PDB file of C-alpha atoms (C1' of nucleotides) in Angstrom:
ATOM      1  CA  UNK A   1     -29.385  -5.891  -5.674  1.00  0.00           C
ATOM      2  CA  UNK A   2     -27.890  -2.529  -4.828  1.00  0.00           C
ATOM      3  CA  UNK A   3     -26.487   0.116  -7.140  1.00  0.00           C
ATOM      4  CA  UNK A   4     -23.217   1.956  -6.736  1.00  0.00           C
ATOM      5  CA  UNK A   5     -21.147   4.539  -8.527  1.00  0.00           C
ATOM      6  CA  UNK A   6     -17.393   4.115  -8.671  1.00  0.00           C
ATOM      7  CA  UNK A   7     -15.001   6.713 -10.031  1.00  0.00           C
ATOM      8  CA  UNK A   8     -11.799   6.135 -11.910  1.00  0.00           C
ATOM      9  CA  UNK A   9      -9.508   8.371 -13.860  1.00  0.00           C
ATOM     10  CA  UNK A  10      -9.496   6.901 -17.358  1.00  0.00           C
ATOM     11  CA  UNK A  11      -5.829   7.787 -17.785  1.00  0.00           C
ATOM     12  CA  UNK A  12      -5.161   5.341 -14.957  1.00  0.00           C
ATOM     13  CA  UNK A  13      -7.971   2.821 -15.526  1.00  0.00           C
ATOM     14  CA  UNK A  14     -10.830   3.264 -17.988  1.00  0.00           C
ATOM     15  CA  UNK A  15     -13.963   1.341 -18.924  1.00  0.00           C
ATOM     16  CA  UNK A  16     -11.964  -0.029 -21.881  1.00  0.00           C
ATOM     17  CA  UNK A  17      -9.327  -1.287 -19.465  1.00  0.00           C
ATOM     18  CA  UNK A  18     -12.061  -2.991 -17.459  1.00  0.00           C
ATOM     19  CA  UNK A  19     -13.427  -4.547 -20.646  1.00  0.00           C
ATOM     20  CA  UNK A  20      -9.991  -5.868 -21.497  1.00  0.00           C
ATOM     21  CA  UNK A  21      -9.361  -7.123 -17.976  1.00  0.00           C
ATOM     22  CA  UNK A  22     -12.793  -8.711 -17.576  1.00  0.00           C
ATOM     23  CA  UNK A  23     -12.581  -8.511 -13.806  1.00  0.00           C
ATOM     24  CA  UNK A  24     -10.459  -6.072 -11.853  1.00  0.00           C
ATOM     25  CA  UNK A  25      -9.574  -5.834  -8.151  1.00  0.00           C
ATOM     26  CA  UNK A  26     -10.603  -2.308  -7.141  1.00  0.00           C
ATOM     27  CA  UNK A  27      -7.474  -1.496  -5.128  1.00  0.00           C
ATOM     28  CA  UNK A  28      -6.372   1.815  -3.711  1.00  0.00           C
ATOM     29  CA  UNK A  29      -9.466   3.309  -2.090  1.00  0.00           C
ATOM     30  CA  UNK A  30      -8.136   5.192   0.944  1.00  0.00           C
ATOM     31  CA  UNK A  31     -11.142   7.043   2.207  1.00  0.00           C
ATOM     32  CA  UNK A  32     -13.103   5.659   5.125  1.00  0.00           C
ATOM     33  CA  UNK A  33     -16.518   6.595   3.824  1.00  0.00           C
ATOM     34  CA  UNK A  34     -15.787   5.017   0.462  1.00  0.00           C
ATOM     35  CA  UNK A  35     -14.383   1.940   2.191  1.00  0.00           C
ATOM     36  CA  UNK A  36     -17.480   1.632   4.328  1.00  0.00           C
ATOM     37  CA  UNK A  37     -19.633   1.655   1.207  1.00  0.00           C
ATOM     38  CA  UNK A  38     -17.487  -1.070  -0.338  1.00  0.00           C
ATOM     39  CA  UNK A  39     -17.948  -3.133   2.801  1.00  0.00           C
ATOM     40  CA  UNK A  40     -21.679  -3.074   2.095  1.00  0.00           C
ATOM     41  CA  UNK A  41     -21.261  -4.413  -1.432  1.00  0.00           C
ATOM     42  CA  UNK A  42     -22.411  -7.862  -2.448  1.00  0.00           C
ATOM     43  CA  UNK A  43     -21.694  -9.923  -5.552  1.00  0.00           C
ATOM     44  CA  UNK A  44     -24.196  -9.026  -8.242  1.00  0.00           C
ATOM     45  CA  UNK A  45     -24.578  -5.384  -7.253  1.00  0.00           C
ATOM     46  CA  UNK A  46     -24.530  -2.985 -10.196  1.00  0.00           C
ATOM     47  CA  UNK A  47     -21.710  -0.497 -10.651  1.00  0.00           C
ATOM     48  CA  UNK A  48     -21.970   2.723 -12.622  1.00  0.00           C
ATOM     49  CA  UNK A  49     -18.426   3.288 -13.869  1.00  0.00           C
ATOM     50  CA  UNK A  50     -17.593   7.003 -13.765  1.00  0.00           C
ATOM     51  CA  UNK A  51     -14.698   8.651 -15.588  1.00  0.00           C
ATOM     52  CA  UNK A  52     -13.264  11.554 -13.591  1.00  0.00           C
ATOM     53  CA  UNK A  53     -10.547  14.125 -14.251  1.00  0.00           C
ATOM     54  CA  UNK A  54     -10.899  13.861 -17.990  1.00  0.00           C
ATOM     55  CA  UNK A  55     -12.103  15.929 -20.935  1.00  0.00           C
ATOM     56  CA  UNK A  56     -15.672  14.612 -20.713  1.00  0.00           C
ATOM     57  CA  UNK A  57     -16.306  13.432 -17.179  1.00  0.00           C
ATOM     58  CA  UNK A  58     -19.310  11.139 -16.810  1.00  0.00           C
ATOM     59  CA  UNK A  59     -20.621   7.594 -16.601  1.00  0.00           C
ATOM     60  CA  UNK A  60     -18.907   5.455 -19.187  1.00  0.00           C
ATOM     61  CA  UNK A  61     -20.598   2.121 -18.639  1.00  0.00           C
ATOM     62  CA  UNK A  62     -21.655  -0.582 -16.219  1.00  0.00           C
ATOM     63  CA  UNK A  63     -19.910  -3.152 -14.102  1.00  0.00           C
ATOM     64  CA  UNK A  64     -20.919  -5.760 -11.570  1.00  0.00           C
ATOM     65  CA  UNK A  65     -19.545  -6.380  -8.112  1.00  0.00           C
ATOM     66  CA  UNK A  66     -17.807  -9.723  -8.560  1.00  0.00           C
ATOM     67  CA  UNK A  67     -16.626 -10.576  -5.047  1.00  0.00           C
ATOM     68  CA  UNK A  68     -17.424 -10.093  -1.418  1.00  0.00           C
ATOM     69  CA  UNK A  69     -15.361  -7.341   0.218  1.00  0.00           C
ATOM     70  CA  UNK A  70     -11.867  -8.437   1.251  1.00  0.00           C
ATOM     71  CA  UNK A  71      -8.665  -6.739   2.488  1.00  0.00           C
ATOM     72  CA  UNK A  72      -6.890  -4.667  -0.156  1.00  0.00           C
ATOM     73  CA  UNK A  73      -3.487  -6.367  -0.470  1.00  0.00           C
ATOM     74  CA  UNK A  74      -1.759  -3.163  -1.567  1.00  0.00           C
ATOM     75  CA  UNK A  75      -2.006  -1.815   2.001  1.00  0.00           C
ATOM     76  CA  UNK A  76       0.595  -4.418   3.075  1.00  0.00           C
ATOM     77  CA  UNK A  77       2.978  -3.839   0.184  1.00  0.00           C
ATOM     78  CA  UNK A  78       5.831  -1.503   1.104  1.00  0.00           C
ATOM     79  CA  UNK A  79       6.520  -0.828  -2.534  1.00  0.00           C
ATOM     80  CA  UNK A  80       2.953   0.087  -3.354  1.00  0.00           C
ATOM     81  CA  UNK A  81       1.791   3.650  -3.640  1.00  0.00           C
ATOM     82  CA  UNK A  82      -1.132   2.511  -1.493  1.00  0.00           C
ATOM     83  CA  UNK A  83       1.018   1.074   1.310  1.00  0.00           C
ATOM     84  CA  UNK A  84      -0.360   1.889   4.757  1.00  0.00           C
ATOM     85  CA  UNK A  85       2.147   1.437   7.596  1.00  0.00           C
ATOM     86  CA  UNK A  86      -0.672   1.359  10.122  1.00  0.00           C
ATOM     87  CA  UNK A  87      -2.383  -1.622   8.517  1.00  0.00           C
ATOM     88  CA  UNK A  88      -1.543  -5.159   9.621  1.00  0.00           C
ATOM     89  CA  UNK A  89      -2.659  -8.511   8.272  1.00  0.00           C
ATOM     90  CA  UNK A  90      -4.290  -9.164  11.640  1.00  0.00           C
ATOM     91  CA  UNK A  91      -6.058  -5.814  11.508  1.00  0.00           C
ATOM     92  CA  UNK A  92      -6.422  -4.594   7.935  1.00  0.00           C
ATOM     93  CA  UNK A  93      -7.717  -1.072   7.444  1.00  0.00           C
ATOM     94  CA  UNK A  94      -8.763  -1.101   3.828  1.00  0.00           C
ATOM     95  CA  UNK A  95     -11.172  -3.366   2.039  1.00  0.00           C
ATOM     96  CA  UNK A  96     -12.082  -3.674  -1.600  1.00  0.00           C
ATOM     97  CA  UNK A  97     -14.101  -5.724  -4.067  1.00  0.00           C
ATOM     98  CA  UNK A  98     -13.552  -7.105  -7.537  1.00  0.00           C
ATOM     99  CA  UNK A  99     -15.491  -5.445 -10.350  1.00  0.00           C
ATOM    100  CA  UNK A 100     -16.481  -7.243 -13.547  1.00  0.00           C
ATOM    101  CA  UNK A 101     -17.121  -5.545 -16.870  1.00  0.00           C
ATOM    102  CA  UNK A 102     -20.758  -5.488 -17.883  1.00  0.00           C
ATOM    103  CA  UNK A 103     -21.068  -3.059 -20.787  1.00  0.00           C
ATOM    104  CA  UNK A 104     -19.800   0.209 -22.162  1.00  0.00           C
ATOM    105  CA  UNK A 105     -22.265   2.923 -23.070  1.00  0.00           C
ATOM    106  CA  UNK A 106     -22.285   4.021 -26.712  1.00  0.00           C
ATOM    107  CA  UNK A 107     -21.699   7.551 -25.502  1.00  0.00           C
ATOM    108  CA  UNK A 108     -20.451   8.700 -22.152  1.00  0.00           C
ATOM    109  CA  UNK A 109     -23.360   9.904 -20.056  1.00  0.00           C
ATOM    110  CA  UNK A 110     -21.641  13.208 -19.425  1.00  0.00           C
ATOM    111  CA  UNK A 111     -21.630  15.107 -16.174  1.00  0.00           C
ATOM    112  CA  UNK A 112     -23.068  18.065 -18.095  1.00  0.00           C
ATOM    113  CA  UNK A 113     -26.012  15.877 -19.148  1.00  0.00           C
ATOM    114  CA  UNK A 114     -26.488  14.672 -15.595  1.00  0.00           C
ATOM    115  CA  UNK A 115     -26.546  18.276 -14.429  1.00  0.00           C
ATOM    116  CA  UNK A 116     -29.023  19.214 -17.139  1.00  0.00           C
ATOM    117  CA  UNK A 117     -31.311  16.449 -15.868  1.00  0.00           C
ATOM    118  CA  UNK A 118     -30.803  17.103 -12.201  1.00  0.00           C
ATOM    119  CA  UNK A 119     -34.577  17.139 -11.627  1.00  0.00           C
ATOM    120  CA  UNK A 120     -34.673  13.428 -12.546  1.00  0.00           C
ATOM    121  CA  UNK A 121     -31.840  12.558 -10.162  1.00  0.00           C
ATOM    122  CA  UNK A 122     -32.825  13.976  -6.808  1.00  0.00           C
ATOM    123  CA  UNK A 123     -30.029  13.633  -4.274  1.00  0.00           C
ATOM    124  CA  UNK A 124     -27.626  12.011  -6.733  1.00  0.00           C
ATOM    125  CA  UNK A 125     -24.188  11.932  -5.072  1.00  0.00           C
ATOM    126  CA  UNK A 126     -22.147  13.163  -8.026  1.00  0.00           C
ATOM    127  CA  UNK A 127     -24.267  16.315  -8.213  1.00  0.00           C
ATOM    128  CA  UNK A 128     -23.977  17.164  -4.532  1.00  0.00           C
ATOM    129  CA  UNK A 129     -21.903  20.198  -3.724  1.00  0.00           C
ATOM    130  CA  UNK A 130     -18.314  19.353  -2.884  1.00  0.00           C
ATOM    131  CA  UNK A 131     -18.824  15.632  -3.354  1.00  0.00           C
ATOM    132  CA  UNK A 132     -15.501  13.927  -3.955  1.00  0.00           C
ATOM    133  CA  UNK A 133     -16.217  10.399  -2.825  1.00  0.00           C
ATOM    134  CA  UNK A 134     -14.892   7.782  -5.223  1.00  0.00           C
ATOM    135  CA  UNK A 135     -17.483   5.207  -4.158  1.00  0.00           C
ATOM    136  CA  UNK A 136     -21.094   6.212  -3.625  1.00  0.00           C
ATOM    137  CA  UNK A 137     -24.456   4.527  -3.261  1.00  0.00           C
ATOM    138  CA  UNK A 138     -27.048   5.036  -6.003  1.00  0.00           C
ATOM    139  CA  UNK A 139     -30.720   4.637  -5.162  1.00  0.00           C
ATOM    140  CA  UNK A 140     -32.985   2.317  -7.155  1.00  0.00           C
ATOM    141  CA  UNK A 141     -34.866   5.334  -8.520  1.00  0.00           C
ATOM    142  CA  UNK A 142     -31.641   7.071  -9.544  1.00  0.00           C
ATOM    143  CA  UNK A 143     -30.361   3.879 -11.177  1.00  0.00           C
ATOM    144  CA  UNK A 144     -33.555   3.545 -13.227  1.00  0.00           C
ATOM    145  CA  UNK A 145     -33.247   7.141 -14.426  1.00  0.00           C
ATOM    146  CA  UNK A 146     -29.557   6.779 -15.204  1.00  0.00           C
ATOM    147  CA  UNK A 147     -30.204   3.692 -17.332  1.00  0.00           C
ATOM    148  CA  UNK A 148     -33.012   5.498 -19.141  1.00  0.00           C
ATOM    149  CA  UNK A 149     -30.809   8.519 -19.708  1.00  0.00           C
ATOM    150  CA  UNK A 150     -28.009   6.322 -21.019  1.00  0.00           C
ATOM    151  CA  UNK A 151     -30.420   4.840 -23.569  1.00  0.00           C
ATOM    152  CA  UNK A 152     -31.615   8.276 -24.630  1.00  0.00           C
ATOM    153  CA  UNK A 153     -28.000   9.369 -24.819  1.00  0.00           C
ATOM    154  CA  UNK A 154     -27.182   6.459 -27.100  1.00  0.00           C
ATOM    155  CA  UNK A 155     -30.054   7.362 -29.394  1.00  0.00           C
ATOM    156  CA  UNK A 156     -32.223   4.318 -28.718  1.00  0.00           C
TER     157      UNK A 156
ATOM    158  C1'  DG B   1      -2.691  25.256 -13.801  1.00  0.00           C
ATOM    159  C1'  DC B   2      -6.211  27.116 -10.709  1.00  0.00           C
ATOM    160  C1'  DC B   3      -8.997  26.677  -6.949  1.00  0.00           C
ATOM    161  C1'  DA B   4     -13.009  25.236  -4.027  1.00  0.00           C
ATOM    162  C1'  DA B   5     -14.167  21.702  -1.073  1.00  0.00           C
ATOM    163  C1'  DC B   6     -13.108  18.426   1.799  1.00  0.00           C
ATOM    164  C1'  DG B   7     -10.257  14.909   4.712  1.00  0.00           C
ATOM    165  C1'  DT B   8      -6.285  14.049   7.622  1.00  0.00           C
ATOM    166  C1'  DT B   9      -2.567  15.159  10.642  1.00  0.00           C
ATOM    167  C1'  DG B  10      -0.385  16.841  14.540  1.00  0.00           C
ATOM    168  C1'  DG B  11       0.780  20.500  17.908  1.00  0.00           C
ATOM    169  C1'  DC B  12      -1.124  22.372  21.791  1.00  0.00           C
TER     170       DC B  12
ATOM    171  C1'  DG C   1     -10.937  18.561  21.531  1.00  0.00           C
ATOM    172  C1'  DC C   2      -9.601  22.561  18.689  1.00  0.00           C
ATOM    173  C1'  DC C   3      -7.804  24.166  14.596  1.00  0.00           C
ATOM    174  C1'  DA C   4      -4.042  25.509  11.358  1.00  0.00           C
ATOM    175  C1'  DA C   5      -1.492  23.421   7.951  1.00  0.00           C
ATOM    176  C1'  DC C   6      -1.255  20.398   4.564  1.00  0.00           C
ATOM    177  C1'  DG C   7      -2.706  16.965   1.004  1.00  0.00           C
ATOM    178  C1'  DT C   8      -6.113  15.300  -2.324  1.00  0.00           C
ATOM    179  C1'  DT C   9      -9.940  15.381  -5.485  1.00  0.00           C
ATOM    180  C1'  DG C  10     -11.833  16.766  -9.567  1.00  0.00           C
ATOM    181  C1'  DG C  11     -14.234  20.247 -12.493  1.00  0.00           C
ATOM    182  C1'  DC C  12     -13.085  23.870 -15.276  1.00  0.00           C
TER     183       DC C  12
END
DNA sequence: GCCAACGTTGGC
DNA sequence: GCCAACGTTGGC
């Protein structure tokens, strides 16, 4: 099982929205590096759900990859904001997975907390300079620390 | 709203 | 292939 971090702006789609939806198709990723990571995903992989562009950015909870990668249908939809005129059904450009809600942290594991514990998270993507990727791999060691930090952060 | 960092586009 | 211009991301 691999671990991943996926970003979302909570104004657009939050951990609460994922909880309500149960499972959500993760449409709209239009960055090749992020797409390539999604292509490596397998059902059962763990997802750290990150809230970006918000008052308290950070990891809000956990999800699970709930499908194999498949073509993002919004790339074919002229009316979609994510329409890509260069994509065809024969040769899709953009892939995605479904993500299922797992649990919401009691408290958001804030970016400021992650930064304060940088020594426990060597090489963690979110803390790398200039990192803007919306989908990133998380190592097993980082995942273990993040889960521990989430527990500490929730006062357990 | 600002701005640094980065990706993409397109002229040459 | 270079690189300026432009667009986007995302913290602050």
